[in-house]
Short mmCIF file of C-alpha atoms in Angstrom, two decimals:
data_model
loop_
_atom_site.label_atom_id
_atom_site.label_comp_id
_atom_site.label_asym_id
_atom_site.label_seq_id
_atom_site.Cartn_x
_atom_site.Cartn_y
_atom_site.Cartn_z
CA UNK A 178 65.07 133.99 95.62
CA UNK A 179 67.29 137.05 97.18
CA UNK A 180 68.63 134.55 100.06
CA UNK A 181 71.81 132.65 99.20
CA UNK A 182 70.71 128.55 99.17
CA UNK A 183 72.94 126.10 98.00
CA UNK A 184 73.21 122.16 98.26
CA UNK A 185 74.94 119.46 98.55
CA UNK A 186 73.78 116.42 96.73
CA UNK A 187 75.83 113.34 96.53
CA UNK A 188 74.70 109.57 95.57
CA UNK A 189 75.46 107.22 98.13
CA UNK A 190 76.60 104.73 95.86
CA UNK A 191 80.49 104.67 97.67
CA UNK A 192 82.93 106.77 99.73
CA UNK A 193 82.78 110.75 100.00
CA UNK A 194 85.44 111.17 97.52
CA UNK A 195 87.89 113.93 97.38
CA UNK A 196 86.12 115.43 94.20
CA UNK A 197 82.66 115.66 96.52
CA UNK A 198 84.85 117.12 99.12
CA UNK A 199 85.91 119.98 97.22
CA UNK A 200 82.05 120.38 95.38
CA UNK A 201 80.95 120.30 99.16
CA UNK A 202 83.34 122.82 100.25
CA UNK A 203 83.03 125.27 97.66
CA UNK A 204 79.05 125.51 98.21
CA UNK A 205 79.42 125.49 102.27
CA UNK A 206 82.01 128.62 101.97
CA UNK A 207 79.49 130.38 99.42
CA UNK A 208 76.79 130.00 101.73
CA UNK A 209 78.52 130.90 105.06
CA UNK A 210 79.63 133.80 103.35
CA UNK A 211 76.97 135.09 101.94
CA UNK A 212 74.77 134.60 105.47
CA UNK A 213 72.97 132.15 103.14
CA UNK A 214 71.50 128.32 103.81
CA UNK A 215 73.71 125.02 103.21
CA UNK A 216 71.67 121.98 102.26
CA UNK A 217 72.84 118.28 102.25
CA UNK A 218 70.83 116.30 99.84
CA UNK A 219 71.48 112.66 98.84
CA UNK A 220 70.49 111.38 95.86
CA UNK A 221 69.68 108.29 96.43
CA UNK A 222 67.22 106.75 93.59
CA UNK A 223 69.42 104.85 92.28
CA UNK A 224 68.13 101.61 94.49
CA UNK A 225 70.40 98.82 92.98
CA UNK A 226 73.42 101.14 94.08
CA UNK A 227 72.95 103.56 97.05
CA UNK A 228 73.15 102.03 100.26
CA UNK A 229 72.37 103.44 104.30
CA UNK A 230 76.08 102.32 105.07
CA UNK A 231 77.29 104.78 102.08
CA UNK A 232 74.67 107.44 103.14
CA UNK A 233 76.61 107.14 107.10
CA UNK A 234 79.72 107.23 105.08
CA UNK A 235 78.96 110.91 103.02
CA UNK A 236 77.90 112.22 106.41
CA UNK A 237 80.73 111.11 108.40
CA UNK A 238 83.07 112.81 105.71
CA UNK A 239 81.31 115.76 105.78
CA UNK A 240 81.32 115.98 109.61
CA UNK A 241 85.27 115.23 110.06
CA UNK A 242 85.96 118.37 107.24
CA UNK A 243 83.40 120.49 109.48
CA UNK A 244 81.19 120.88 106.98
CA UNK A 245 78.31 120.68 108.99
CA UNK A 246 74.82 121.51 106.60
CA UNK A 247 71.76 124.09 107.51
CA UNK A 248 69.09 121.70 106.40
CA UNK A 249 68.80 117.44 106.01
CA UNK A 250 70.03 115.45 105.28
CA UNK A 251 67.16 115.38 102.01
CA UNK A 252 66.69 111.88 100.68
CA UNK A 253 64.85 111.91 97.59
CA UNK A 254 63.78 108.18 97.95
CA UNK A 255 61.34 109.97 100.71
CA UNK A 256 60.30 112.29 97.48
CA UNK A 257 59.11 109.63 94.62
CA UNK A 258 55.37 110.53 94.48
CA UNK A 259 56.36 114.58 94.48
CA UNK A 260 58.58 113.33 91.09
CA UNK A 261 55.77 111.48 89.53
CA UNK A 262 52.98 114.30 90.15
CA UNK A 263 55.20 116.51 88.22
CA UNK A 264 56.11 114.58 85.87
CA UNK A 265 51.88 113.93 85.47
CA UNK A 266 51.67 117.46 85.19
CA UNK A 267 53.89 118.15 82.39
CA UNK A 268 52.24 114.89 80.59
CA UNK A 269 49.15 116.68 81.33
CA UNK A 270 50.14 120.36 79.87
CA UNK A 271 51.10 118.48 76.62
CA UNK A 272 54.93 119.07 77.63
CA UNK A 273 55.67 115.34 77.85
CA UNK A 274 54.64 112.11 76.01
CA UNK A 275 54.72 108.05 76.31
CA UNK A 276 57.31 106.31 74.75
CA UNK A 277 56.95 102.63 74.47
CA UNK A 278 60.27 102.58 71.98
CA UNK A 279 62.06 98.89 73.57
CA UNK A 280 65.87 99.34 75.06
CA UNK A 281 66.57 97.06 72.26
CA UNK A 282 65.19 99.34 69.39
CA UNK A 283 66.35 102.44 70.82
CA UNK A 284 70.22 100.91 70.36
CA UNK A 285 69.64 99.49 67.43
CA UNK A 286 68.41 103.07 66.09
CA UNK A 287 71.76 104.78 68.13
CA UNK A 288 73.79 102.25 66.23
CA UNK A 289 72.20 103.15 62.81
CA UNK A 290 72.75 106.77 63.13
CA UNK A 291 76.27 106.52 64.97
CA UNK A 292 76.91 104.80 61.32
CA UNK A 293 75.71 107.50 59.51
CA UNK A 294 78.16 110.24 61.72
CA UNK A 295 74.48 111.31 62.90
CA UNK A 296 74.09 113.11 66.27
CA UNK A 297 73.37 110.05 68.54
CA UNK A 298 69.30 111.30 70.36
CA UNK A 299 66.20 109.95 69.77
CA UNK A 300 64.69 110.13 66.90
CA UNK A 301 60.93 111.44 68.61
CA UNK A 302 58.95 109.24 66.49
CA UNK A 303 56.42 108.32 70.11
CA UNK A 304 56.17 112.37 70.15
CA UNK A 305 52.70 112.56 68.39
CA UNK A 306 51.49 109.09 68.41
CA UNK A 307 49.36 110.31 71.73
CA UNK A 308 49.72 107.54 73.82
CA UNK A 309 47.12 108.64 77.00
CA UNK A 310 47.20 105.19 78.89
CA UNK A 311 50.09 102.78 77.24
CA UNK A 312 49.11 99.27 77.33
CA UNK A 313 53.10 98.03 77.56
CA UNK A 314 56.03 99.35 79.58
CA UNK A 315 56.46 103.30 78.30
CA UNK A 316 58.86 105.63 79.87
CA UNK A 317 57.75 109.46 80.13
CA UNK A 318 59.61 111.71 77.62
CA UNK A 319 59.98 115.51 78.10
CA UNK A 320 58.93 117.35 75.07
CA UNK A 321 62.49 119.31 74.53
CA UNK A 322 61.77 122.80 72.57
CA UNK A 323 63.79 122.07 69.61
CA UNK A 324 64.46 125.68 68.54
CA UNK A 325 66.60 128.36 69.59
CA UNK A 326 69.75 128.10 71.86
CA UNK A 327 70.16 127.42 75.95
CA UNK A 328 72.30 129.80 77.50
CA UNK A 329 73.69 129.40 80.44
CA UNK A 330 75.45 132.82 82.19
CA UNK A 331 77.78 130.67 84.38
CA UNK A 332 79.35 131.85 86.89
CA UNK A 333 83.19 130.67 86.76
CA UNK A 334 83.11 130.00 82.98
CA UNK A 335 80.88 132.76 81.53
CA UNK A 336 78.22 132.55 78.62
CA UNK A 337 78.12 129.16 77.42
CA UNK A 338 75.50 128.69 74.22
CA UNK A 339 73.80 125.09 73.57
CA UNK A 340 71.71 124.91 70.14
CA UNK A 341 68.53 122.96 71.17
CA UNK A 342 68.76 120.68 68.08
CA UNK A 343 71.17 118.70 69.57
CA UNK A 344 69.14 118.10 72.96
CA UNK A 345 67.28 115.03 73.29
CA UNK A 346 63.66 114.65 74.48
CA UNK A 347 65.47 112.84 77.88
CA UNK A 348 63.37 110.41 79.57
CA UNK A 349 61.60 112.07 83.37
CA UNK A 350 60.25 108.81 84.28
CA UNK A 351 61.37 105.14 83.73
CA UNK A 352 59.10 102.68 82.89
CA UNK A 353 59.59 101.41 86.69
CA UNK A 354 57.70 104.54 87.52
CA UNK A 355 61.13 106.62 88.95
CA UNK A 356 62.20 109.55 88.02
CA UNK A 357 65.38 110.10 86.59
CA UNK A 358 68.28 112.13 88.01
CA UNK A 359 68.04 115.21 85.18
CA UNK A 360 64.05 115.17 86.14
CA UNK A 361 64.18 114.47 89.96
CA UNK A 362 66.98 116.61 90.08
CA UNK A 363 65.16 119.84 89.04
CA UNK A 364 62.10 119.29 91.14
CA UNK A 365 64.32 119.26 94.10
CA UNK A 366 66.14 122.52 93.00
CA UNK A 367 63.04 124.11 91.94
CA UNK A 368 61.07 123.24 95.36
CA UNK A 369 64.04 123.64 97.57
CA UNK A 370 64.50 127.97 96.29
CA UNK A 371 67.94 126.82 95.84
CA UNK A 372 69.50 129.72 94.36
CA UNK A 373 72.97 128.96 92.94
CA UNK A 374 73.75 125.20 91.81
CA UNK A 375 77.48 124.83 92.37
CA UNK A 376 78.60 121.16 90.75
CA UNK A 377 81.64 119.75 88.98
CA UNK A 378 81.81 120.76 85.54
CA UNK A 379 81.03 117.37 84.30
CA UNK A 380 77.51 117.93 85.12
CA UNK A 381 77.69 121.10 82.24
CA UNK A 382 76.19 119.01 79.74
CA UNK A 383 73.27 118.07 82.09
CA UNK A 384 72.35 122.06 82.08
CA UNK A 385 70.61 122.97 78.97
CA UNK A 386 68.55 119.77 79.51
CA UNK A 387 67.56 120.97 82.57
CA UNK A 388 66.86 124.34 82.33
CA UNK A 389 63.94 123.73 79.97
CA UNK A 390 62.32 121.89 82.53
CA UNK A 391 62.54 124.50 84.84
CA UNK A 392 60.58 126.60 82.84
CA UNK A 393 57.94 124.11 81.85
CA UNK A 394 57.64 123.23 85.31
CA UNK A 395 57.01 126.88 86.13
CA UNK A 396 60.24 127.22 88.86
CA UNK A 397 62.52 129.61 88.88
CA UNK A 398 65.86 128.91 86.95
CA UNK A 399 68.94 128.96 89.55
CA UNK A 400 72.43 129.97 88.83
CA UNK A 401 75.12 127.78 87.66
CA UNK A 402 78.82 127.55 88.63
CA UNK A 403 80.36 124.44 87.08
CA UNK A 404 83.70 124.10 89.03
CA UNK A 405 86.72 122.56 87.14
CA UNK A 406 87.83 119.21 87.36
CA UNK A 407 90.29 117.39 89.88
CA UNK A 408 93.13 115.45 87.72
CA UNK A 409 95.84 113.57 89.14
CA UNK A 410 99.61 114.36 87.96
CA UNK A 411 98.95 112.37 84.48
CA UNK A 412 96.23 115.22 83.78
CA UNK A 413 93.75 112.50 83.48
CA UNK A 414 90.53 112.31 86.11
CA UNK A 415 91.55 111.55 89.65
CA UNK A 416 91.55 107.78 90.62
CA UNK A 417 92.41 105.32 92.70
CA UNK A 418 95.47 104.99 90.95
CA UNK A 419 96.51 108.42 91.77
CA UNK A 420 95.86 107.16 95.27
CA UNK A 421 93.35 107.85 97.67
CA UNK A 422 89.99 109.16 96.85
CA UNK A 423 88.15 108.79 99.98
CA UNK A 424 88.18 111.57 102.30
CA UNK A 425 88.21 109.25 105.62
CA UNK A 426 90.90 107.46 103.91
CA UNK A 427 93.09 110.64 104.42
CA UNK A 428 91.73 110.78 108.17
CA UNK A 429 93.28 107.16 108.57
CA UNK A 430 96.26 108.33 106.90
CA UNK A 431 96.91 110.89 109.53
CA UNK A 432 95.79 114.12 108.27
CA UNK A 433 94.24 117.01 110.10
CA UNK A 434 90.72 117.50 108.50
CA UNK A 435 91.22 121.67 108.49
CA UNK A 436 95.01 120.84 106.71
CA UNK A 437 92.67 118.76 103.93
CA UNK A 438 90.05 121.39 103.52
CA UNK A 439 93.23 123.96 103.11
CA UNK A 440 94.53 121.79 100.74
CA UNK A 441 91.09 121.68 98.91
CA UNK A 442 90.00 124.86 98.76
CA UNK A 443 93.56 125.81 96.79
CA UNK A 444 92.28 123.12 93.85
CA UNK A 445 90.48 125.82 91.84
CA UNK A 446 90.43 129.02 93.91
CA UNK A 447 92.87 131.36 94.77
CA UNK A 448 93.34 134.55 97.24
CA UNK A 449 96.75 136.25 95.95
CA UNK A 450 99.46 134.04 96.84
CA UNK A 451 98.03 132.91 100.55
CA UNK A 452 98.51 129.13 100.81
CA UNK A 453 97.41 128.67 104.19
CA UNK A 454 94.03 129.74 105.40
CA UNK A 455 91.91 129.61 108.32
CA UNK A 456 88.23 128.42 108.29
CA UNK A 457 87.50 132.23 108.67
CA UNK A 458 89.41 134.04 106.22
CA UNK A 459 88.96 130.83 103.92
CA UNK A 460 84.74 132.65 104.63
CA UNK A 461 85.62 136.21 104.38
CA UNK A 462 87.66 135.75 101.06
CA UNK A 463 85.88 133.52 99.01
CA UNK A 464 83.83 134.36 95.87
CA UNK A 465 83.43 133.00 91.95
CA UNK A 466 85.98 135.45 90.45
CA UNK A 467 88.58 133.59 91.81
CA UNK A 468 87.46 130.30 90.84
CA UNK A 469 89.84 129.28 88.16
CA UNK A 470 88.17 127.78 84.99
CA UNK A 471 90.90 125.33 83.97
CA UNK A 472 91.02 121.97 85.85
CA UNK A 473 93.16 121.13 89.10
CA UNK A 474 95.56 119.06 89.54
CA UNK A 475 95.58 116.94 92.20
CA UNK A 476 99.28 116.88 94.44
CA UNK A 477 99.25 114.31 97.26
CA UNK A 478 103.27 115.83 98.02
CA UNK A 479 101.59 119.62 98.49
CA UNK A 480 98.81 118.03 100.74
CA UNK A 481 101.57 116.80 102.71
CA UNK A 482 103.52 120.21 102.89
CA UNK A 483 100.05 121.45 103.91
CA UNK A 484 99.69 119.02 106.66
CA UNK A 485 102.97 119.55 108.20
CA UNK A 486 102.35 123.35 108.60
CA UNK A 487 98.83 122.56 110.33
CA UNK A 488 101.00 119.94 113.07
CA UNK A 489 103.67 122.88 113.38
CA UNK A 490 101.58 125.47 114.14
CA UNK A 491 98.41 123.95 116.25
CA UNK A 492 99.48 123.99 119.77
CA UNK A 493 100.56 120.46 121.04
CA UNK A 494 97.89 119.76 123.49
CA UNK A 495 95.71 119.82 120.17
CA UNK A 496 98.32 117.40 118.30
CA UNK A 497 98.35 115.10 121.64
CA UNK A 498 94.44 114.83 121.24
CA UNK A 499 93.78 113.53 118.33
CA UNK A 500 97.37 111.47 118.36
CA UNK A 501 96.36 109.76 121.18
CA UNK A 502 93.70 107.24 118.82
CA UNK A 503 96.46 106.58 116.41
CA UNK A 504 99.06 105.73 119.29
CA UNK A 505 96.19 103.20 120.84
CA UNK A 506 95.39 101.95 117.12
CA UNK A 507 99.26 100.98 116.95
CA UNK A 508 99.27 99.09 120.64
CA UNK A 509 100.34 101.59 122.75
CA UNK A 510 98.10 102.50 125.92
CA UNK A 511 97.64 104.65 128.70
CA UNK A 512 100.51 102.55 130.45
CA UNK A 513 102.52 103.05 127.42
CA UNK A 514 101.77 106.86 127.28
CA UNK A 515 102.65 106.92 130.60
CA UNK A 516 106.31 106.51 130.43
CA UNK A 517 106.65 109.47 128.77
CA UNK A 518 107.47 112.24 131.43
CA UNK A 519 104.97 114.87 130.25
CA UNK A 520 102.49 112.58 128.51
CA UNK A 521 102.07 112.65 125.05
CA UNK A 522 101.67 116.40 124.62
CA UNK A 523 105.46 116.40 125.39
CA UNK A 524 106.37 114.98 122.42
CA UNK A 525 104.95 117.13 120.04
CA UNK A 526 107.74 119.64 120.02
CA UNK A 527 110.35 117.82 119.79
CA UNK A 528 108.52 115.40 116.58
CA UNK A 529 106.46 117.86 114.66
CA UNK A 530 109.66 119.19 112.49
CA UNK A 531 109.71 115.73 111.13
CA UNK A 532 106.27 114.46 110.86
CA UNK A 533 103.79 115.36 108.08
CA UNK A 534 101.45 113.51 109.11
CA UNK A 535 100.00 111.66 112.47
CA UNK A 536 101.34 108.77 111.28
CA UNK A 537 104.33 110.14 111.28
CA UNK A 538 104.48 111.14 114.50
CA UNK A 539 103.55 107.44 115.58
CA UNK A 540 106.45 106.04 113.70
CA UNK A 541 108.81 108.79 115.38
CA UNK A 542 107.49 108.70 119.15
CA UNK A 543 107.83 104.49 119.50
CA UNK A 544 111.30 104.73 121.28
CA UNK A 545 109.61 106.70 123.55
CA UNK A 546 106.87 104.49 124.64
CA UNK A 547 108.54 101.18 125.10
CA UNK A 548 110.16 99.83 127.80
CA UNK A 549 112.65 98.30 125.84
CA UNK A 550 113.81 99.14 122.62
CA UNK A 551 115.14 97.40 119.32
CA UNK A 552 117.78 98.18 117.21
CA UNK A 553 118.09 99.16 113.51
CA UNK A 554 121.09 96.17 113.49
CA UNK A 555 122.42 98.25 110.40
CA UNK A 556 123.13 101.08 112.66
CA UNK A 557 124.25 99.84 115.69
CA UNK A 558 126.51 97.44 113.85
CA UNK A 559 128.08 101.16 112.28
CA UNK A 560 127.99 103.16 115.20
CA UNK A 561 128.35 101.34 118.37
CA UNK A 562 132.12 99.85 117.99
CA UNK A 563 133.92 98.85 121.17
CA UNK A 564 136.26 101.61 120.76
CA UNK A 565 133.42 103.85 121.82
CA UNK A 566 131.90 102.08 124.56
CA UNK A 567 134.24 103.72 127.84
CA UNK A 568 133.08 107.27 126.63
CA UNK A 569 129.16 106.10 126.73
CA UNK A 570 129.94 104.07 130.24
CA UNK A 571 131.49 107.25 131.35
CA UNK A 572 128.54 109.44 130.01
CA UNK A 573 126.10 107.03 131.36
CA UNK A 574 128.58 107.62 134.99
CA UNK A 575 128.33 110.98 135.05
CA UNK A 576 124.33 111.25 134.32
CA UNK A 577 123.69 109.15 136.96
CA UNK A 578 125.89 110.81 139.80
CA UNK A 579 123.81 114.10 138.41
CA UNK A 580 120.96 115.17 140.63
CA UNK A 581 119.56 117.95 138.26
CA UNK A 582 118.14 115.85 134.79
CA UNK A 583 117.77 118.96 133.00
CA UNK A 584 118.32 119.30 129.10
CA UNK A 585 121.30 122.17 129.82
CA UNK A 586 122.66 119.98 132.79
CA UNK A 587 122.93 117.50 130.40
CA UNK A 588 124.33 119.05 127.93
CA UNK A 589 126.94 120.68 129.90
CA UNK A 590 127.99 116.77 131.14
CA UNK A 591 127.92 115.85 127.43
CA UNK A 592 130.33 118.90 126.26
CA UNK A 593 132.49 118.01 129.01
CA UNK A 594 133.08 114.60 128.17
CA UNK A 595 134.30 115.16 124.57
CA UNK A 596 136.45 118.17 125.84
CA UNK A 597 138.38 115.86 128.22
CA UNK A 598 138.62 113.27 126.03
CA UNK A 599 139.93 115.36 122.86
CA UNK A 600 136.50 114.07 120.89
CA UNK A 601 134.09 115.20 118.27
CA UNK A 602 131.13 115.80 118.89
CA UNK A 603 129.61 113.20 115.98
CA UNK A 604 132.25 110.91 117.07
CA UNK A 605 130.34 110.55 120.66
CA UNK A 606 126.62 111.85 119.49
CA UNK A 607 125.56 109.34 116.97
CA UNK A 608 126.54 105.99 118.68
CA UNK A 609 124.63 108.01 121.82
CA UNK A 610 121.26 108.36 119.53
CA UNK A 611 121.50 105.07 118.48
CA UNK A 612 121.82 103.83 122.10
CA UNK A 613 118.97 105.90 123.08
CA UNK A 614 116.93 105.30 120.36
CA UNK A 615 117.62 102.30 117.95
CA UNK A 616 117.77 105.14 115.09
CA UNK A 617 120.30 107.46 113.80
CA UNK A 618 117.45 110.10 113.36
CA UNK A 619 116.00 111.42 115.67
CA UNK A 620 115.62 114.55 118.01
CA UNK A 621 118.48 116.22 119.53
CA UNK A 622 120.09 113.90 121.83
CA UNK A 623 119.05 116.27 125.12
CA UNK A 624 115.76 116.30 124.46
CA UNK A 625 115.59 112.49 123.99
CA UNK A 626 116.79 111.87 127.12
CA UNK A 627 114.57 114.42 128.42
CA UNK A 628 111.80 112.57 126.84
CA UNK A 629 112.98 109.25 127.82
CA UNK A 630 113.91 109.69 131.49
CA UNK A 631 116.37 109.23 133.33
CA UNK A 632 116.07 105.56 134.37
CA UNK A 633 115.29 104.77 130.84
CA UNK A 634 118.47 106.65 129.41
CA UNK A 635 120.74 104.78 131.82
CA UNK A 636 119.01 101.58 131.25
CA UNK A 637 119.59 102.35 126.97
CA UNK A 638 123.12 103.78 127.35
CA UNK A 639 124.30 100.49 129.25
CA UNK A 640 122.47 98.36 126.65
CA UNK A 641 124.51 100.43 124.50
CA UNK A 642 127.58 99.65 126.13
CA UNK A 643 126.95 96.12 126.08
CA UNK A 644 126.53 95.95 122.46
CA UNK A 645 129.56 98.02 121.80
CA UNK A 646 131.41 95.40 122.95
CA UNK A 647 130.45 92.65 121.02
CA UNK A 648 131.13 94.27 117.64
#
């Protein structure tokens, strides 16, 4: 077991959820940078939940973050006979036994103890009745060694010590002939030479009941890293009510999927005080003594911050690319693209300083991709008084006796205008944004033409004009 293999094994019983993300991250990085093997597994046994749409789901996630696997995807509903022959095997070494104890009197016996501040397991009594062929529905019970201590040597939060008194003999197969996840589980690990399992710490508990089977099953024992939690801001477990879970949710949303994984891979681990990180030196740097043992918490306002950098600093025919599906999402097409001089990848300059998101930039760039344009009443009723409307005629003039429609040209016109006329600048400027784009935020006012055109500004700044006068 010298070669680095690590997996990936989520139950397709819903979304990829930002919590899977992160697991999924954290053993993809180990494995890339440790030359070692990635494998996607999905648990899928669980027949009355997991589905082939949520299966499609994990592995379109997992694609969009880049986290593309070695080996599988695994489905361990193609495995069920492998679980029961081991599970025979361990019935036949004398290491597991038939229960026929009913659903109904194993509560009923949880109950009692609960009552008597007992620790809540079964009680073993089908241990040594040696049941060979039940006659009634029996479930398969691992014989749990019920002396000594477990101890696990993990890797992120050290030596932790289970008594084996308190372990139950768990169940390996249902009386529906599956295996159960603790059982199936550790066949998979065991068969598969994975060599580090790398899960949320929720699964900790699950590890002293499954190392024993290891060993009775003769397969060598992996290591463990149990990575901390993912709370939202109220410190309890993420939720829906914290917002989105779903990974693809976050793609609808408008994030970059290397801005996410950023974002993720700073939920637990840490490389001095770097915040940003490319997929390669998020590789080169990463290891388990940086892993932080206490549990994340989970800030949808830093994945933002996060995002933003990604838009400002990816070059804008990058940006334009994958903008382009949200602009034809919203209802504007190629014709609408079109009137941009410059295309799309124009815009991204001038909108990135005040987009976080993709979103964002849709919401910013519509004044630049229709034809004609609506105004926030609130601020043209504010900013576009009659007393105004000769110095935007006589802007609108002068731009359009102008051969040269360059930013500086128009600038200089602009300066000139408020010289002569003894104006401020804010005076003339805002009505002009709001003429040219229905907002009183936006881009500066050159580069908004620029963007617009110069038929378009002309046709905006007379509209402008126009409505000046009626207020």
């Amino acid at each position: 077991m010298s070669k680095i293999r690590v997996r990936f094994a989520p139950s397709p019983t819903g979304f990829l959820h930002i919590g899977g993300v992160r697991t999924a991250l954290f053993n993809w990085l180990f494995a890339r940078h440790s030359g070692g093997t990635f494998i996607l597994r999905i648990e899928d046994t669980d027949k009355d939940r997991s589905t082939d749409e949520a299966i499609q789901v994990i592995m379109d996630g997992m694609k969009w973050t880049g986290l593309d696997w070695d080996e599988g995807p695994i489905r361990q509903t193609d495995r069920l006979e492998l679980y029961r022959e081991k599970a025979m095997d361990l019935f036949k070494q004398g290491l597991a036994y038939w229960c026929v104890c009913t659903p109904e009197e194993l509560e009923t016996r949880r109950k009692e103890a609960q009552a008597r501040g007992e620790s809540i397991k079964y009680d073993g009594r089908c241990r040594n009745r040696g049941i060979s062929e039940p006659t009634e529905p029996a479930a398969l019970r691992f014989s749990v060694p019920q002396e000594g201590q477990t101890v696990v040597q993990d890797l992120i939060k050290g030596e932790i010590v289970f008594e084996n008194t308190v372990l139950d003999d768990l169940i390996i197969l249902r009386s529906n002939g599956y295996a159960t996840y603790n059982f199936s589980v550790v066949v998979d690990d065991g068969l598969m030479n994975i060599s580090h399992v790398i899960r949320g710490d929720d699964h900790v508990n699950n590890t002293p009941r499954q190392i024993p089977l290891f060993e009775a099953l003769g397969l060598p024992v992996p290591q463990f890293a149990h990575l901390p939690m993912i709370l939202g801001a109220d410190k309890t477990r993420l939720s829906k009510r914290h917002g989105a879970t779903s990974v693809l949710a976050y793609k609808e949303m408008g994030y970059l999927p290397e801005a996410l994984v950023n974002y993720l891979v700073r939920l637990g681990w840490s490389h001095g005080d770097q915040e940003i990180f490319s997929i390669k030196e998020m590789v080169e740097h990463f290891d388990f003594k940086h892993v932080q043992s206490s549990a994340a918490v989970f800030n949808p306002e830093k994945l933002k911050w996060v995002n933003a950098q990604y838009l400002r600093n990816t070059e804008p025919q990058e940006v334009a690319e994958v903008l382009t599906p949200f602009l034809e999402a919203a209802g504007y097409d190629e014709a609408a693209q079109a009137r941009i001089p410059g295309g799309v990848e124009a815009l991204i300059p001038s909108l990135r300083e005040r987009s976080e998101t993709l979103l964002d930039f849709v919401e910013g760039a519509v004044p630049y991709l229709v034809e004609a344009m609506e105004m926030d009443e609130a601020a043209a009723t504010k900013h576009l008084k009659a007393a105004i409307a000769p110095s935007l005629q006589e802007f609108a003039d002068l731009v359009e006796a102008e051969p040269d429609f360059s930013k500086e040209t128009l600038e200089g016109l602009f300066h000139g205008l408020i010289e002569r006329k003894e104006l401020k600048m804010g005076k003339v400027a805002q009505p002009l944004r709001v003429a040219l784009t229905g907002r009183t935020v936006s881009p500066g006012i050159y580069e908004v033409m620029a963007l617009l055109g110069k038929d378009r500004t002309l046709q905006r700044i007379r509209a402008g004009v126009e409505r000046a006068l009626k207020n």
